[in-house]
Short mmCIF file of C-alpha atoms in Angstrom, two decimals:
data_model
loop_
_atom_site.label_atom_id
_atom_site.label_comp_id
_atom_site.label_asym_id
_atom_site.label_seq_id
_atom_site.Cartn_x
_atom_site.Cartn_y
_atom_site.Cartn_z
CA MET A 66 75.66 -150.89 -267.34
CA ARG A 67 78.21 -151.21 -264.72
CA SER A 68 80.62 -148.32 -264.29
CA ARG A 69 84.37 -148.63 -264.60
CA SER A 70 86.50 -147.93 -261.77
CA PRO A 71 89.04 -145.01 -262.13
CA ALA A 72 91.96 -147.49 -261.81
CA THR A 73 90.54 -149.61 -264.66
CA ASN A 74 89.86 -146.44 -266.71
CA ALA A 75 93.53 -145.48 -266.01
CA ARG A 76 94.74 -148.77 -267.21
CA LEU A 77 92.84 -148.74 -270.45
CA ALA A 78 94.03 -145.21 -271.21
CA ALA A 79 97.76 -146.34 -270.71
CA ARG A 80 97.11 -149.28 -272.65
CA LYS A 81 95.66 -147.17 -275.54
CA LYS A 82 98.49 -144.59 -275.25
CA TYR A 83 101.08 -147.32 -276.00
CA THR A 84 99.28 -148.81 -278.64
CA TYR A 85 99.20 -145.47 -280.64
CA ALA A 86 102.74 -145.26 -279.62
CA ALA A 87 103.67 -148.54 -281.15
CA ILE A 88 101.76 -147.53 -284.41
CA PHE A 89 103.83 -144.24 -284.67
CA LEU A 90 106.84 -145.95 -284.02
CA VAL A 91 106.56 -148.17 -287.11
CA VAL A 92 105.70 -145.21 -289.11
CA SER A 93 108.55 -143.34 -287.99
CA LEU A 94 110.97 -146.17 -288.56
CA VAL A 95 109.77 -146.94 -292.19
CA SER A 96 109.59 -143.16 -293.16
CA PHE A 97 113.20 -142.52 -291.62
CA THR A 98 114.81 -145.48 -293.66
CA VAL A 99 113.27 -144.00 -296.93
CA GLN A 100 114.51 -140.57 -296.13
CA THR A 101 117.75 -141.77 -295.28
CA GLU A 102 118.03 -143.91 -298.43
CA LEU A 103 116.69 -141.01 -300.59
CA ALA A 104 118.79 -138.29 -298.97
CA SER A 105 121.96 -140.31 -299.41
CA TYR A 106 121.29 -141.06 -303.08
CA ILE A 107 120.52 -137.30 -303.73
CA GLN A 108 123.69 -136.03 -302.27
CA HIS A 109 126.10 -138.51 -303.29
CA ASP A 110 124.93 -140.12 -306.60
CA LEU A 111 122.91 -137.32 -307.95
CA GLY A 112 125.52 -134.59 -306.78
CA TRP A 113 123.05 -132.24 -305.19
CA ASP A 114 125.28 -131.80 -301.97
CA LYS A 115 123.33 -128.62 -300.14
CA ALA A 116 123.58 -129.45 -296.45
CA TYR A 117 122.02 -126.51 -295.05
CA CYS A 118 119.65 -125.94 -297.85
CA MET A 119 118.45 -129.72 -297.52
CA LEU A 120 118.07 -128.98 -293.69
CA TYR A 121 116.11 -126.15 -294.24
CA LEU A 122 113.72 -127.72 -296.37
CA THR A 123 113.31 -130.67 -294.44
CA HIS A 124 112.59 -128.84 -291.19
CA GLY A 125 110.73 -126.51 -292.91
CA SER A 126 108.43 -129.14 -294.41
CA TRP A 127 107.29 -129.73 -290.66
CA SER A 128 104.96 -126.87 -291.00
CA LEU A 129 102.81 -129.19 -293.21
CA LEU A 130 102.05 -131.50 -290.11
CA TRP A 131 99.10 -129.42 -288.57
CA PRO A 132 97.35 -128.63 -291.93
CA THR A 133 97.42 -132.24 -292.96
CA GLN A 134 96.17 -133.34 -289.53
CA LEU A 135 93.23 -130.75 -289.81
CA MET A 136 92.42 -132.13 -293.19
CA ILE A 137 92.37 -135.85 -291.86
CA LEU A 138 90.32 -134.70 -288.75
CA ARG A 139 87.93 -132.78 -291.04
CA LEU A 140 87.38 -136.12 -293.30
CA GLN A 141 86.67 -138.13 -290.35
CA LYS A 142 84.12 -135.45 -289.06
CA ARG A 143 82.63 -134.30 -292.42
CA ASP A 144 79.15 -134.54 -291.32
CA MET A 145 79.86 -131.93 -288.56
CA PRO A 146 79.36 -128.11 -289.76
CA TRP A 147 82.59 -126.43 -290.49
CA PRO A 148 82.13 -123.48 -287.79
CA THR A 149 81.39 -126.00 -285.16
CA PHE A 150 84.46 -128.27 -286.13
CA TRP A 151 86.57 -125.40 -286.45
CA ARG A 152 85.71 -123.80 -283.14
CA ARG A 153 86.01 -127.38 -281.31
CA HIS A 154 89.53 -127.66 -282.79
CA VAL A 155 90.73 -124.22 -281.97
CA TRP A 156 89.42 -124.95 -278.14
CA LEU A 157 91.25 -128.12 -277.94
CA LEU A 158 94.61 -126.59 -279.02
CA ARG A 159 94.09 -123.49 -276.92
CA THR A 160 93.10 -125.87 -273.79
CA THR A 161 95.95 -128.10 -274.30
CA GLY A 162 98.36 -125.25 -274.52
CA GLN A 163 97.36 -124.11 -271.33
CA MET A 164 98.08 -127.57 -269.97
CA VAL A 165 101.48 -127.50 -271.35
CA GLU A 166 102.08 -123.98 -270.04
CA ARG A 167 100.97 -124.78 -266.56
CA GLN A 168 101.80 -128.54 -266.51
CA ASP A 169 98.24 -129.19 -265.05
CA LEU A 170 95.25 -131.07 -266.09
CA GLU A 171 93.09 -128.23 -264.44
CA LEU A 172 92.07 -125.60 -266.94
CA PRO A 173 92.45 -122.10 -265.76
CA ARG A 174 89.41 -119.85 -265.53
CA GLY A 175 88.22 -116.37 -265.33
CA PRO A 176 91.35 -113.78 -265.58
CA TYR A 177 93.82 -116.44 -265.31
CA ALA A 178 92.73 -118.29 -268.69
CA ARG A 179 95.22 -116.27 -270.83
CA SER A 180 96.18 -117.27 -274.14
CA PRO A 181 99.14 -119.92 -274.49
CA LEU A 182 100.31 -118.35 -277.75
CA PRO A 183 103.28 -116.11 -276.35
CA TYR A 184 104.53 -119.04 -274.10
CA LEU A 185 104.36 -121.37 -277.19
CA LEU A 186 106.12 -119.04 -279.36
CA LYS A 187 108.94 -118.60 -276.92
CA THR A 188 109.32 -122.33 -276.46
CA THR A 189 109.15 -123.06 -280.16
CA ALA A 190 112.32 -120.65 -280.59
CA PHE A 191 114.67 -122.16 -278.11
CA ILE A 192 113.44 -125.78 -278.98
CA THR A 193 114.00 -125.37 -282.97
CA ILE A 194 117.25 -123.54 -282.39
CA SER A 195 118.57 -126.34 -280.45
CA LEU A 196 117.28 -128.93 -282.90
CA THR A 197 118.99 -127.05 -285.84
CA VAL A 198 122.36 -126.31 -284.04
CA ALA A 199 122.37 -130.11 -283.54
CA GLY A 200 121.63 -130.92 -286.87
CA LEU A 201 124.09 -128.70 -288.30
CA SER A 202 126.84 -130.03 -286.07
CA TRP A 203 126.61 -133.22 -287.99
CA TYR A 204 127.36 -131.32 -291.33
CA VAL A 205 130.10 -129.44 -290.15
CA ALA A 206 131.94 -132.44 -288.54
CA VAL A 207 131.28 -134.90 -291.46
CA ASN A 208 134.34 -133.95 -293.25
CA LYS A 209 136.37 -133.19 -290.02
CA THR A 210 136.19 -136.79 -288.44
CA THR A 211 135.69 -140.32 -289.39
CA PRO A 212 132.27 -141.83 -290.14
CA SER A 213 132.86 -144.45 -287.34
CA ASP A 214 133.38 -141.54 -285.01
CA LEU A 215 130.55 -139.45 -286.35
CA THR A 216 127.90 -142.46 -285.91
CA ALA A 217 129.22 -143.61 -282.51
CA ILE A 218 129.42 -139.88 -280.86
CA TYR A 219 126.14 -138.58 -282.54
CA ASN A 220 123.96 -141.61 -281.31
CA CYS A 221 125.33 -141.11 -277.77
CA SER A 222 122.34 -138.66 -277.78
CA ALA A 223 120.22 -141.48 -275.98
CA PHE A 224 122.43 -141.32 -273.13
CA PHE A 225 122.17 -137.34 -272.84
CA ALA A 226 118.46 -137.75 -273.22
CA TYR A 227 118.37 -140.03 -270.33
CA ALA A 228 120.80 -137.53 -268.22
CA PHE A 229 118.86 -134.51 -268.86
CA SER A 230 115.51 -136.35 -268.15
CA VAL A 231 116.52 -136.87 -264.47
CA PRO A 232 116.77 -133.30 -263.65
CA LEU A 233 114.31 -131.88 -266.14
CA LEU A 234 111.87 -134.41 -266.11
CA LYS A 235 112.07 -135.53 -262.58
CA GLU A 236 112.70 -139.13 -263.87
CA ARG A 237 113.90 -141.83 -261.50
CA LEU A 238 117.32 -143.30 -262.02
CA ARG A 239 116.46 -146.99 -262.43
CA LEU A 240 119.16 -149.67 -263.03
CA ASP A 241 117.34 -151.49 -265.81
CA LYS A 242 116.91 -148.23 -267.65
CA SER A 243 120.47 -147.36 -267.29
CA VAL A 244 121.73 -150.70 -268.37
CA ALA A 245 119.28 -150.63 -271.46
CA VAL A 246 120.77 -147.45 -272.44
CA ALA A 247 124.35 -148.69 -271.99
CA ILE A 248 123.76 -151.58 -274.19
CA ALA A 249 121.90 -149.66 -276.95
CA ILE A 250 125.25 -147.25 -277.01
CA ALA A 251 127.37 -150.57 -277.00
CA GLY A 252 125.51 -151.87 -280.27
CA VAL A 253 125.98 -148.45 -281.73
CA LEU A 254 129.72 -148.59 -280.96
CA VAL A 255 130.00 -152.20 -282.35
CA VAL A 256 128.43 -151.22 -285.51
CA ALA A 257 130.52 -148.22 -285.76
CA TYR A 258 133.81 -149.62 -285.06
CA GLY A 259 133.56 -153.58 -285.54
CA ASP A 260 134.36 -153.35 -289.16
CA THR A 261 136.89 -150.62 -289.13
CA LYS A 262 139.81 -151.29 -291.15
CA GLU A 263 143.04 -149.61 -291.37
CA THR A 264 143.31 -147.82 -294.71
CA GLY A 265 146.28 -147.69 -296.69
CA THR A 266 147.69 -144.73 -298.67
CA PRO A 267 144.90 -142.23 -299.30
CA PRO A 268 143.79 -141.77 -303.00
CA PRO A 269 145.70 -138.80 -304.99
CA SER A 270 144.11 -135.29 -304.55
CA GLY A 271 141.55 -134.73 -306.97
CA SER A 272 140.62 -138.35 -307.53
CA PRO A 273 137.03 -139.39 -307.38
CA ALA A 274 135.99 -140.92 -304.18
CA ALA A 275 134.86 -144.69 -303.69
CA PRO A 276 131.10 -145.31 -303.94
CA PRO A 277 129.63 -144.86 -300.71
CA ASN A 278 128.50 -147.98 -298.79
CA MET A 279 125.25 -146.92 -296.83
CA ALA A 280 125.78 -149.27 -293.95
CA LEU A 281 125.30 -146.83 -291.09
CA GLY A 282 122.23 -145.09 -290.01
CA LEU A 283 121.77 -142.03 -287.67
CA SER A 284 118.97 -141.21 -285.36
CA GLY A 285 117.06 -138.11 -285.40
CA ASP A 286 117.00 -136.25 -288.82
CA ASN A 287 120.19 -136.92 -290.56
CA LEU A 288 122.34 -139.86 -291.76
CA VAL A 289 125.82 -141.02 -291.66
CA VAL A 290 127.11 -142.54 -294.86
CA GLY A 291 129.71 -145.44 -294.30
CA ARG A 292 132.48 -144.32 -296.54
CA GLN A 293 136.06 -145.30 -296.68
CA GLU A 294 138.02 -143.97 -293.81
CA GLU A 295 139.98 -141.05 -294.73
CA GLU A 296 143.14 -140.28 -292.81
CA LEU A 297 142.75 -137.37 -290.81
CA ASP A 298 145.35 -135.39 -288.63
CA SER A 299 144.56 -135.93 -284.87
CA GLU A 300 143.89 -132.11 -284.38
CA THR A 301 141.20 -132.23 -287.12
CA ARG A 302 139.60 -135.42 -286.07
CA PHE A 303 139.65 -134.04 -282.30
CA LEU A 304 137.94 -130.85 -283.38
CA GLY A 305 135.10 -132.95 -285.44
CA ASN A 306 134.68 -135.22 -282.62
CA MET A 307 134.07 -132.13 -280.17
CA ILE A 308 131.78 -130.52 -282.63
CA ILE A 309 129.66 -133.75 -283.08
CA GLY A 310 129.68 -134.21 -279.54
CA GLY A 311 128.24 -130.94 -278.94
CA GLY A 312 125.55 -131.89 -281.28
CA SER A 313 124.94 -135.16 -279.61
CA VAL A 314 124.25 -133.33 -276.27
CA LEU A 315 122.09 -130.88 -277.99
CA TYR A 316 120.08 -133.49 -279.53
CA GLY A 317 119.32 -135.12 -276.27
CA LEU A 318 118.58 -132.00 -274.77
CA TYR A 319 116.43 -130.99 -277.60
CA GLU A 320 114.29 -134.26 -277.04
CA VAL A 321 114.16 -133.68 -273.12
CA LEU A 322 113.13 -129.82 -273.65
CA TYR A 323 110.32 -130.98 -276.06
CA LYS A 324 109.02 -133.36 -273.46
CA ARG A 325 109.36 -130.86 -270.54
CA TYR A 326 108.10 -127.62 -272.08
CA ALA A 327 105.97 -128.60 -275.25
CA CYS A 328 103.99 -131.74 -274.35
CA PRO A 329 101.03 -131.84 -272.13
CA PRO A 330 101.25 -133.44 -268.78
CA GLU A 331 100.60 -137.05 -267.79
CA GLY A 332 96.98 -137.99 -267.76
CA THR A 333 96.20 -136.24 -271.05
CA SER A 334 94.24 -138.13 -273.32
CA PRO A 335 96.39 -139.69 -276.25
CA GLY A 336 94.26 -138.19 -278.92
CA ARG A 337 94.76 -134.75 -277.51
CA GLY A 338 98.46 -135.44 -277.21
CA MET A 339 98.91 -136.59 -280.76
CA ILE A 340 96.90 -133.48 -282.12
CA PHE A 341 99.03 -130.86 -280.08
CA ALA A 342 102.36 -132.79 -280.91
CA ASN A 343 101.57 -132.08 -284.88
CA ALA A 344 100.58 -128.58 -284.03
CA PHE A 345 103.82 -127.97 -282.39
CA GLY A 346 105.71 -129.81 -285.13
CA SER A 347 104.22 -127.13 -287.48
CA LEU A 348 105.43 -124.19 -285.11
CA ILE A 349 108.97 -125.58 -285.47
CA GLY A 350 108.36 -125.84 -289.25
CA ALA A 351 107.06 -122.37 -289.45
CA PHE A 352 109.99 -120.75 -287.42
CA THR A 353 112.57 -122.64 -289.65
CA LEU A 354 110.88 -121.07 -292.69
CA LEU A 355 110.39 -117.68 -291.34
CA VAL A 356 113.67 -117.17 -289.52
CA LEU A 357 116.21 -119.83 -290.40
CA TRP A 358 116.43 -118.77 -294.16
CA VAL A 359 118.75 -116.16 -293.17
CA PRO A 360 121.86 -118.32 -293.26
CA LEU A 361 121.11 -119.30 -297.02
CA PRO A 362 122.27 -115.92 -298.71
CA ILE A 363 125.07 -115.59 -296.26
CA LEU A 364 126.44 -119.06 -297.16
CA HIS A 365 125.98 -118.20 -300.91
CA VAL A 366 127.82 -114.97 -300.41
CA LEU A 367 130.94 -116.34 -298.82
CA GLY A 368 130.79 -119.36 -301.27
CA TRP A 369 130.61 -121.99 -298.56
CA GLU A 370 127.38 -123.31 -300.07
CA THR A 371 126.07 -121.95 -303.28
CA PHE A 372 122.13 -121.75 -303.35
CA GLU A 373 120.80 -123.64 -305.95
CA LEU A 374 117.43 -125.65 -306.10
CA PRO A 375 117.40 -129.00 -307.48
CA THR A 376 115.40 -129.66 -310.90
CA GLY A 377 113.82 -132.58 -312.76
CA TYR A 378 114.46 -136.18 -311.36
CA THR A 379 116.48 -134.86 -308.26
CA ALA A 380 113.71 -132.39 -307.34
CA TRP A 381 111.09 -135.24 -307.34
CA LEU A 382 113.33 -137.30 -305.28
CA LEU A 383 113.91 -134.50 -302.85
CA PHE A 384 110.32 -133.95 -302.65
CA ILE A 385 109.74 -137.40 -301.50
CA SER A 386 112.51 -137.26 -299.24
CA VAL A 387 111.26 -134.16 -297.61
CA VAL A 388 107.75 -135.61 -297.27
CA MET A 389 109.36 -138.59 -295.43
CA ASN A 390 111.25 -136.46 -293.23
CA ALA A 391 108.08 -134.64 -292.25
CA THR A 392 106.33 -137.97 -291.52
CA PHE A 393 109.03 -139.19 -289.43
CA ALA A 394 109.27 -135.82 -287.59
CA GLY A 395 105.26 -135.94 -286.74
CA SER A 396 105.56 -139.68 -285.69
CA PHE A 397 108.68 -138.94 -283.65
CA LEU A 398 107.10 -135.95 -281.80
CA VAL A 399 104.05 -138.09 -281.04
CA LEU A 400 106.22 -140.90 -279.70
CA ILE A 401 108.08 -138.75 -277.36
CA SER A 402 104.61 -137.07 -276.36
CA LEU A 403 103.12 -140.30 -275.64
CA THR A 404 106.11 -142.12 -273.99
CA SER A 405 109.43 -140.56 -273.11
CA PRO A 406 112.55 -139.19 -274.64
CA VAL A 407 114.81 -141.94 -273.59
CA LEU A 408 112.40 -144.71 -274.89
CA SER A 409 112.15 -142.59 -278.18
CA SER A 410 115.79 -142.12 -278.71
CA VAL A 411 116.70 -145.89 -278.19
CA ALA A 412 113.81 -146.59 -280.38
CA ALA A 413 115.34 -144.15 -283.13
CA LEU A 414 118.49 -146.38 -282.89
CA LEU A 415 116.67 -149.28 -284.43
CA THR A 416 117.03 -147.53 -287.65
CA ILE A 417 120.69 -148.03 -287.68
CA PHE A 418 120.06 -151.91 -288.19
CA ILE A 419 117.13 -151.32 -290.58
CA VAL A 420 118.88 -149.20 -292.89
CA ALA A 421 121.64 -151.63 -292.84
CA ILE A 422 119.15 -154.30 -293.76
CA VAL A 423 117.77 -152.19 -296.48
CA ASP A 424 121.26 -151.51 -297.99
CA TRP A 425 121.90 -155.43 -297.90
CA MET A 426 118.81 -155.88 -299.99
CA TRP A 427 119.51 -153.02 -302.26
CA THR A 428 122.86 -153.66 -302.94
CA GLY A 429 123.50 -157.36 -302.43
CA VAL A 430 126.33 -156.87 -299.98
CA PRO A 431 125.71 -158.93 -297.01
CA LEU A 432 125.68 -157.61 -293.50
CA SER A 433 128.95 -158.20 -291.46
CA GLY A 434 128.99 -159.88 -288.39
CA ALA A 435 129.46 -156.56 -286.43
CA ALA A 436 126.43 -155.18 -288.00
CA VAL A 437 124.28 -157.90 -287.16
CA PHE A 438 125.58 -158.28 -283.62
CA GLY A 439 125.40 -154.59 -282.92
CA GLY A 440 121.83 -154.56 -284.18
CA CYS A 441 120.71 -157.46 -282.06
CA LEU A 442 122.26 -155.46 -279.08
CA ILE A 443 120.21 -152.36 -280.05
CA ILE A 444 117.10 -154.36 -280.57
CA PHE A 445 117.39 -156.22 -277.32
CA ALA A 446 118.21 -152.79 -275.38
CA PHE A 447 114.85 -151.38 -276.83
CA ALA A 448 112.97 -154.51 -275.62
CA MET A 449 114.46 -154.16 -272.32
CA LEU A 450 113.81 -150.55 -272.07
CA SER A 451 110.17 -151.12 -273.37
CA TRP A 452 109.71 -153.60 -270.56
CA SER A 453 111.12 -151.36 -268.09
CA THR A 454 108.77 -148.47 -269.23
CA TRP A 455 105.79 -150.60 -268.99
CA ARG A 456 106.62 -152.04 -265.65
CA GLU A 457 107.14 -148.40 -264.29
CA MET A 458 103.81 -147.29 -265.77
CA ALA A 459 102.19 -150.47 -264.02
CA GLU A 460 103.69 -149.45 -260.64
CA ASP A 461 102.47 -145.81 -261.02
CA GLU A 462 98.76 -147.19 -261.78
CA ARG A 463 99.05 -149.37 -258.89
CA ARG A 464 100.01 -146.38 -256.44
CA LYS A 465 97.20 -144.54 -257.99
CA GLU A 466 94.87 -147.26 -257.35
CA VAL A 467 95.97 -147.43 -253.63
CA ASP A 468 95.77 -143.66 -253.07
CA MET A 469 92.18 -143.69 -254.60
CA ARG A 470 91.18 -146.49 -252.24
CA ASP A 471 92.67 -144.66 -249.34
CA SER A 472 90.70 -141.68 -250.33
CA ASP A 473 87.51 -143.43 -250.70
CA ASP A 474 88.19 -145.16 -247.20
CA ASN A 475 88.75 -141.68 -245.49
CA ALA A 476 85.64 -140.43 -247.37
CA SER A 477 83.52 -143.21 -245.88
CA GLU A 478 85.06 -142.69 -242.35
CA ASP A 479 84.14 -139.08 -242.54
CA SER A 480 80.69 -139.62 -243.77
CA GLU A 481 80.30 -142.34 -240.59
CA PHE A 482 81.67 -139.80 -238.25
CA GLU A 483 79.23 -137.13 -239.26
CA GLU A 484 76.23 -139.65 -238.89
#
């Protein structure tokens, strides 16, 4: 059989990587849509409005990513003896962790082959804190600003992901990528503000709120429920916008920090990258369960959020919502690992349009012109960014091919000189 050239192998590996990324993109969009609808129904219709407890349970469920993955891998290789399977799996995680710490595909040997566990524990701590604070900012700001501001500002995390990618990931500034991110954010603004109407006199104090119209989604791990715009004084609204603005910055930073400090370097096989992404997701979940339970009793004692677990039908729906969030988280972490934070962040904006479509099918209320136009802008921006990413990858592969050819030519010249 004729052997393949290194350039051909590189192109095939890149194609395989982006095929996996496309699959996990679909899984993340579907799971996020289901989780969004269920979480909204649980909070607003069933009345279990425990913001931090829901955040704790959903992020804590990420700890199940690695055991679930391990079970699937074991089923795929059930003919292999368990000691051999386990030894190989631990070796893969250990060596990938060393690659992540060193950001080098070359594995250290001898005394330099130290355990990557201390590095991974420190990385887990600061990445999880960034993610949790970003998520909490949404819950803190939800009653201090309008739903339109909340949606528009939080989803600007795509811009901050691109901004942080330049210094931290050494990503090149490209005009097509910048334009794609700008179009995506414009689409979010159109969806958020396109149908904003002036409200009349607010309802009397203590009157029941109007039924929520779930027309707006939110990228990441939360949701924005489109509700009637409440009259807020300018100072409160400004404070809410500042809080959610900080959350938007932190969420963009979280995506880039994860890519920079918790993902293997370029050239790692897609399978290895997927396995390690889910393992790191379990570390985030474990850190949440073991450390971030502390605010629960504090909130309970202060009376800000009474600790109360749901029961019956509500508990069952919450369980499904938590499972869907864990599925989304695992898929999204894999997507970032295989592609880039910018592409993944813009891809997450697609959930805004998808949730709106699901609401239309569920409630029978047709989509507004602003929702359709804004959704089309987001879809166009994602397609543009995908094409830009693919073209950039092809350019890198061509450069590698030229470098390989030059090195081969130099090697042949050296051999002729020696002769």
